[in-house]
Structure formats: structure tokens, C-alpha cells
Short mmCIF file of C-alpha atoms in Angstrom, two decimals:
data_model
loop_
_atom_site.label_atom_id
_atom_site.label_comp_id
_atom_site.label_asym_id
_atom_site.label_seq_id
_atom_site.Cartn_x
_atom_site.Cartn_y
_atom_site.Cartn_z
CA MET W 565 24.08 -21.58 -19.35
CA THR W 566 24.31 -20.20 -15.82
CA ALA W 567 27.73 -19.68 -14.27
CA VAL W 568 28.16 -19.77 -10.49
CA ILE W 569 31.09 -17.52 -9.56
CA CYS W 570 32.95 -16.91 -6.32
CA THR W 571 36.23 -15.54 -4.98
CA SER W 572 38.58 -16.95 -2.39
CA ASP W 573 42.01 -16.37 -0.92
CA GLU W 574 44.09 -18.91 0.99
CA GLN W 575 42.31 -18.19 4.28
CA TYR W 576 38.84 -18.74 2.85
CA TYR W 577 39.96 -21.74 0.80
CA PRO W 578 38.77 -24.38 3.34
CA LEU W 579 35.32 -22.76 3.24
CA LEU W 580 35.42 -22.69 -0.57
CA ARG W 581 36.15 -26.44 -0.67
CA ILE W 582 33.03 -27.02 1.43
CA MET W 583 30.93 -24.87 -0.90
CA ILE W 584 32.22 -26.68 -4.00
CA LYS W 585 31.57 -30.08 -2.40
CA SER W 586 28.03 -29.02 -1.50
CA ILE W 587 27.41 -28.01 -5.14
CA ALA W 588 28.84 -31.33 -6.35
CA CYS W 589 26.46 -33.20 -4.05
CA ASN W 590 23.30 -31.14 -4.37
CA SER W 591 23.37 -29.22 -7.66
CA PRO W 592 25.83 -31.08 -9.91
CA ASN W 593 24.53 -29.64 -13.19
CA VAL W 594 25.95 -26.11 -12.77
CA TYR W 595 29.19 -24.64 -14.08
CA VAL W 596 31.39 -22.99 -11.44
CA PHE W 597 34.02 -20.32 -12.05
CA VAL W 598 36.37 -19.66 -9.12
CA ARG W 599 38.73 -16.72 -8.78
CA LEU W 600 41.61 -17.61 -6.44
CA VAL W 601 43.54 -14.64 -5.07
CA ASN W 602 47.18 -15.39 -4.23
CA CYS W 603 46.56 -19.12 -3.83
CA ASP W 604 48.84 -22.04 -4.59
CA ARG W 605 48.55 -23.54 -8.08
CA SER W 606 47.81 -26.96 -6.60
CA CYS W 607 44.35 -25.66 -5.64
CA GLU W 608 43.12 -26.10 -9.21
CA ALA W 609 43.63 -29.87 -9.26
CA ASP W 610 42.24 -30.11 -5.73
CA LEU W 611 38.97 -28.36 -6.67
CA GLN W 612 38.59 -30.27 -9.93
CA GLN W 613 38.95 -33.51 -8.01
CA ILE W 614 36.02 -32.42 -5.85
CA TYR W 615 33.87 -31.22 -8.77
CA ARG W 616 34.53 -31.85 -12.45
CA ASN W 617 32.68 -28.78 -13.74
CA VAL W 618 34.78 -26.08 -12.05
CA GLU W 619 37.12 -23.63 -13.77
CA VAL W 620 39.83 -21.84 -11.83
CA MET W 621 41.34 -18.43 -12.47
CA PHE W 622 44.47 -17.46 -10.55
CA ASP W 623 44.69 -13.81 -9.55
CA SER W 624 48.15 -12.85 -8.32
CA LYS W 625 48.25 -9.38 -6.85
CA GLU W 626 50.42 -7.67 -4.26
CA LEU W 627 48.03 -6.84 -1.44
CA CYS W 628 48.58 -5.70 2.10
CA THR W 629 47.30 -8.28 4.60
CA LYS W 630 47.58 -6.07 7.68
CA ARG W 631 44.26 -5.10 9.21
CA LYS W 632 44.60 -1.36 9.41
CA LYS W 633 41.54 -0.04 7.56
CA LEU W 634 38.41 1.16 9.36
CA GLN W 635 35.09 0.81 7.59
CA ARG W 636 33.59 4.03 6.28
CA SER W 637 30.77 4.19 8.81
CA GLY W 638 33.23 3.78 11.69
CA ALA W 639 31.07 1.05 13.21
CA PRO W 640 32.32 -2.45 14.07
CA LEU W 641 32.08 -5.06 11.35
CA GLN W 642 29.62 -7.89 11.69
CA ASP W 643 31.81 -10.48 13.41
CA GLU W 644 32.67 -8.07 16.21
CA MET W 645 29.08 -6.95 16.66
CA PHE W 646 28.12 -10.53 17.43
CA ASN W 647 31.00 -11.05 19.90
CA VAL W 648 32.57 -13.84 17.86
CA TYR W 649 35.97 -13.44 19.42
CA LYS W 650 34.69 -13.50 22.98
CA LEU W 651 32.71 -16.67 22.33
CA CYS W 652 35.24 -18.58 20.27
CA ASP W 653 37.52 -20.73 22.45
CA ASN W 654 40.04 -21.46 19.71
CA LYS W 655 42.12 -18.30 19.32
CA ASP W 656 44.03 -19.79 16.37
CA ARG W 657 41.06 -20.37 14.13
CA PHE W 658 40.51 -18.17 11.08
CA ARG W 659 38.77 -14.89 11.82
CA GLY W 660 36.76 -12.67 9.52
CA ALA W 661 36.71 -8.90 9.52
CA LYS W 662 36.48 -7.13 12.88
CA TRP W 663 36.91 -3.39 13.50
CA LEU W 664 39.77 -3.33 11.05
CA TYR W 665 40.18 -5.02 7.69
CA SER W 666 42.99 -5.40 5.19
CA GLU W 667 43.43 -4.44 1.55
CA LYS W 668 43.27 -8.12 0.65
CA MET W 669 39.95 -8.65 2.41
CA ALA W 670 38.37 -5.70 0.59
CA TYR W 671 39.87 -6.68 -2.77
CA CYS W 672 38.48 -10.22 -2.56
CA SER W 673 35.04 -8.82 -1.83
CA ASN W 674 35.05 -6.12 -4.51
CA ILE W 675 36.72 -7.87 -7.45
CA LYS W 676 33.55 -9.86 -8.16
CA TYR W 677 32.28 -7.18 -10.55
CA ASN W 678 35.32 -7.71 -12.75
CA THR W 679 34.62 -11.45 -12.72
CA ILE W 680 30.98 -10.87 -13.71
CA ASN W 681 32.07 -8.82 -16.70
CA MET W 682 34.51 -11.53 -17.74
CA LEU W 683 31.69 -14.07 -17.78
CA PHE W 684 29.38 -11.66 -19.61
CA ASP W 685 32.00 -11.52 -22.37
CA ARG W 686 31.73 -15.31 -22.66
CA ASP W 687 28.01 -14.97 -23.38
CA VAL W 688 26.76 -16.97 -20.41
CA GLU W 689 23.03 -16.39 -19.96
CA ASN W 690 23.06 -15.74 -16.21
CA VAL W 691 25.73 -15.18 -13.57
CA LEU W 692 25.07 -16.34 -10.01
CA TYR W 693 27.53 -14.81 -7.57
CA MET W 694 27.94 -16.56 -4.21
CA ASP W 695 30.24 -15.86 -1.27
CA ALA W 696 32.68 -18.68 -0.57
CA ASP W 697 31.23 -19.37 2.88
CA ALA W 698 27.86 -20.51 1.47
CA ILE W 699 26.54 -24.08 1.57
CA VAL W 700 24.30 -25.27 -1.26
CA ARG W 701 21.80 -27.70 0.28
CA LYS W 702 19.37 -28.26 -2.59
CA PRO W 703 19.42 -27.93 -6.41
CA LEU W 704 19.87 -24.38 -7.66
CA ASP W 705 17.41 -24.90 -10.52
CA GLU W 706 14.54 -23.07 -8.81
CA LEU W 707 16.72 -20.04 -8.07
CA ILE W 708 18.02 -19.93 -11.65
CA LYS W 709 14.53 -20.27 -13.15
CA LEU W 710 13.04 -17.62 -10.86
CA SER W 711 15.85 -15.18 -11.64
CA SER W 712 15.67 -15.62 -15.40
CA ASN W 713 12.78 -13.15 -15.64
CA TYR W 714 14.62 -10.24 -14.00
CA ASP W 715 17.80 -8.28 -14.61
CA ILE W 716 18.95 -8.59 -11.00
CA SER W 717 17.73 -10.95 -8.28
CA MET W 718 18.99 -10.39 -4.73
CA PHE W 719 17.78 -10.57 -1.14
CA MET W 720 16.93 -7.00 -0.06
CA GLU W 721 15.86 -5.11 3.03
CA THR W 722 14.83 -1.54 3.76
CA ASP W 723 14.18 0.29 7.02
CA LYS W 724 10.58 -0.92 6.68
CA GLY W 725 11.54 -4.59 6.55
CA ILE W 726 12.36 -7.38 4.09
CA CYS W 727 11.41 -6.72 0.47
CA SER W 728 9.44 -9.41 -1.34
CA GLY W 729 9.07 -10.24 -5.01
CA ALA W 730 9.31 -7.82 -7.91
CA VAL W 731 10.66 -4.49 -6.70
CA ASP W 732 8.94 -1.17 -7.32
CA PRO W 733 11.83 1.30 -7.69
CA ALA W 734 9.68 4.08 -6.27
CA CYS W 735 9.62 2.20 -2.95
CA ILE W 736 13.40 1.85 -2.65
CA PRO W 737 15.15 4.54 -0.54
CA THR W 738 18.14 6.28 -2.09
CA THR W 739 20.47 5.88 0.90
CA ASP W 740 22.49 2.69 1.25
CA TYR W 741 22.50 0.95 4.63
CA TYR W 742 26.25 1.52 5.10
CA ASP W 743 25.93 5.23 4.36
CA ARG W 744 22.81 5.76 6.45
CA ARG W 745 24.34 7.54 9.48
CA ASP W 746 21.45 9.78 10.62
CA ASN W 747 19.10 8.82 7.77
CA THR W 748 16.00 6.98 8.89
CA THR W 749 15.29 5.47 5.47
CA TRP W 750 17.76 3.10 3.79
CA VAL W 751 18.12 0.05 1.56
CA GLU W 752 20.46 -2.87 2.12
CA TRP W 753 21.50 -5.05 -0.80
CA HIS W 754 22.66 -8.44 0.46
CA ALA W 755 25.37 -8.86 -2.15
CA GLY W 756 26.69 -12.16 -0.80
CA LEU W 757 24.42 -13.97 -3.28
CA PHE W 758 22.70 -12.60 -6.35
CA VAL W 759 21.84 -13.48 -9.94
CA VAL W 760 22.19 -11.19 -12.96
CA ARG W 761 21.01 -11.66 -16.54
CA ASN W 762 23.44 -11.13 -19.37
CA ASN W 763 21.88 -8.43 -21.52
CA ASN W 764 22.91 -5.01 -22.80
CA LYS W 765 21.45 -3.20 -19.79
CA MET W 766 23.38 -5.37 -17.34
CA LYS W 767 26.57 -5.20 -19.37
CA ARG W 768 26.43 -1.42 -19.13
CA PHE W 769 25.41 -1.54 -15.45
CA PHE W 770 28.32 -3.76 -14.40
CA TYR W 771 30.84 -2.11 -16.70
CA GLU W 772 30.14 1.24 -15.03
CA LEU W 773 30.12 -0.42 -11.61
CA GLU W 774 33.49 -2.01 -12.24
CA GLN W 775 34.92 1.31 -13.43
CA ALA W 776 33.76 2.97 -10.21
CA ILE W 777 35.09 0.28 -7.90
CA THR W 778 38.53 0.02 -9.49
CA ASP W 779 39.41 3.43 -8.04
CA PRO W 780 41.85 2.50 -5.23
CA THR W 781 39.82 4.46 -2.69
CA GLU W 782 36.92 2.11 -3.44
CA LEU W 783 38.66 -1.15 -4.37
CA TYR W 784 40.16 -1.38 -0.89
CA ASP W 785 37.00 -0.26 0.91
CA TRP W 786 35.21 -3.14 2.63
CA GLU W 787 31.72 -1.76 2.02
CA ALA W 788 32.21 -0.40 -1.50
CA ASP W 789 30.63 -3.37 -3.27
CA GLN W 790 27.20 -2.68 -1.75
CA VAL W 791 27.44 1.12 -1.54
CA LEU W 792 28.51 1.51 -5.18
CA PHE W 793 25.96 -1.08 -6.28
CA ASN W 794 23.27 1.10 -4.76
CA ASP W 795 24.72 4.22 -6.39
CA GLN W 796 24.59 2.52 -9.77
CA TYR W 797 21.06 1.22 -9.17
CA GLN W 798 19.78 4.67 -8.28
CA LYS W 799 21.04 6.01 -11.63
CA VAL W 800 19.17 3.45 -13.74
CA LYS W 801 16.43 2.06 -11.49
CA SER W 802 13.60 3.02 -13.84
CA ASP W 803 15.20 1.04 -16.68
CA ILE W 804 15.95 -2.31 -15.02
CA THR W 805 13.96 -5.02 -13.30
CA VAL W 806 14.85 -6.27 -9.83
CA TYR W 807 13.48 -9.20 -7.83
CA SER W 808 13.98 -9.50 -4.08
CA LEU W 809 14.78 -13.13 -3.44
CA PRO W 810 13.08 -15.13 -0.68
CA ARG W 811 15.27 -15.80 2.33
CA LYS W 812 15.50 -19.51 1.47
CA PHE W 813 18.04 -18.65 -1.23
CA LYS W 814 20.27 -16.72 1.20
CA ASP W 815 19.40 -18.06 4.61
CA GLU W 816 21.37 -16.93 7.66
CA GLN W 817 18.80 -18.48 10.03
CA PHE W 818 19.30 -22.04 8.73
CA SER W 819 15.86 -23.39 7.96
CA ASP W 820 15.71 -27.04 6.84
CA SER W 821 13.73 -26.03 3.76
CA SER W 822 16.26 -23.47 2.51
CA VAL W 823 18.29 -23.94 -0.65
CA VAL W 824 21.43 -22.03 0.40
CA TRP W 825 22.76 -21.39 3.87
CA CYS W 826 25.14 -18.42 4.15
CA GLY W 827 27.86 -18.21 6.76
CA ALA W 828 27.82 -14.43 7.02
CA GLY W 829 29.46 -12.80 9.99
CA GLU W 830 29.62 -14.92 13.10
CA HIS W 831 27.79 -17.97 11.78
CA LYS W 832 30.74 -19.77 10.23
CA PHE W 833 32.55 -19.61 13.58
CA GLN W 834 30.04 -20.17 16.34
CA THR W 835 26.63 -21.39 15.14
CA GLU W 836 26.60 -25.12 15.80
CA ARG W 837 23.87 -25.82 13.25
CA PHE W 838 25.94 -24.26 10.49
CA ILE W 839 29.18 -25.88 11.65
CA GLU W 840 27.50 -29.31 11.68
CA GLU W 841 26.31 -28.73 8.10
CA GLN W 842 29.85 -27.77 7.08
CA GLN W 843 31.15 -31.06 8.44
CA ILE W 844 28.96 -32.99 5.99
CA TYR W 845 31.02 -31.58 3.13
CA ALA W 846 34.41 -31.10 4.83
#
């Protein structure tokens, strides 16, 4: 069995409902496990009314919601780089991370490794993590089948361009994109969607990754999920297999042929093509 997992708080919940509805319509054979952070208990019945094969975990944690943390590189976060707030007429609509982010925002992003380990303990064969702002447009069967031959499957880029197919670890730079600063070589792991196999190597990989990210200096760091993922990969890269997914499984350019559209950064606020697709499932 493959488990699709995701995390949401009350602000992302409307986007989560759209994602769940898109799965119900276009890939209704998958099991979904949702971690809800500080959400109302009524959300469980609401989601199960949308899709019968969804399990909800409630995570209640005292988290600061004030945006007072600056990302480690000191650069603006994605939404600000694309001028979302200048282009969006509705000042009351939900906004993603800008220059500053909150503890809660970082926690919701980074707690996924704990969720993966929980599902590993249930002996699911594969775990497919997906950000809550994704839209599933076609069956996920092809993605699941393709990923079953590799330990980790994820869309990847380096300074030389988009990676393709099975990854040669010797070709992957050691520096993560978010730690690059003056480095001219880097790798970026697009951790908004990825698939991992449940085996002893991955259990050890994600156990150690979870241990690293639960340090408060990392758990509340917006970029820690990708930076620490790269750190862990560099330690064991000769022992694991990685496949760089085609863009159609994590498409931020919105091709008609793509399986999953992702609302990263500015897209969920200002790209009409993505907003129109959301309305199909709203």
C-alpha cells in the first residue's frame, strides 16, 4: 500500500480540501493520511465526507504565529520574490511566507519527517508526501509505479539544470541551494512532493533526519527540511538510490499533460490558470 501524506493548519485548510477533493475525483484508490496542526475537530468529518479513504491525525501544539523569523540565507522568501503582495488586490486573502515567517509555518513544513516515520512503523510500502497546496489532476498510479524501484523519488535541480532519471551521486553537488551563498555549485531538492520506499535504509535515513530536525533551532527554521535532507543524503548517498522525477509530477508551470500541479510560492494567489483549476474542486 502507498500512503499519501500531507500537513495543514487552519490557514491552509481550504487548500487542503481542494487537494483532497482532487484526489477523490482523479485518483480515488489511494489512502491519505492528513496531519492537522491546531485545527478544529470538525475537520475530520468534513474531510471524510469529501473522501472516504482519508485518516486524520490532530496535532495540538503551542506555536507562535507571529512572523518574526528571517530565513537563514537572509533572502526574501518565494512569495515576496514574485511580488505577490503588490499584485494581489485582495489584502485580506491568506498570504504565504514573505521576508518573515512564524514558528507555526516552519513547524508545519518540517514535521513531515515525523509523519513519514509514523507511517513506516505501520509497514506501508511507500510514502508519498505532498504539500497541501497541490492539485492531483490524473491518477497517481504512474508516479507510484515509477517510484517503487528507488529509495527516494523527487524533482531535483542543480546549478547545471534539471536532473533527469536515475541520479548518479557523483554528479550531485554537496551544497544545498539554500546554503549556497557564494558557492557556484548547488543542489535543490524540491521537497514539496516526493516518494520514499519503506525499507531498512530509508527507516534509518528518516529516523536520523527526524532526530536532526527536532532540534528547536532546526524545527522552527523554514528551510531546514531541504537543507537537512541534503545533509543526510550526503552522508549516505553511495548506499541509496534516487530518481529525479519528471516535472509532470510536480508541475509549477501547469501543463495540461501533468499529473500534479503545485501551488508553490505565488501561484496559489495570482496565477489564473491555477486558480481556475482550484475552482473545479472548491
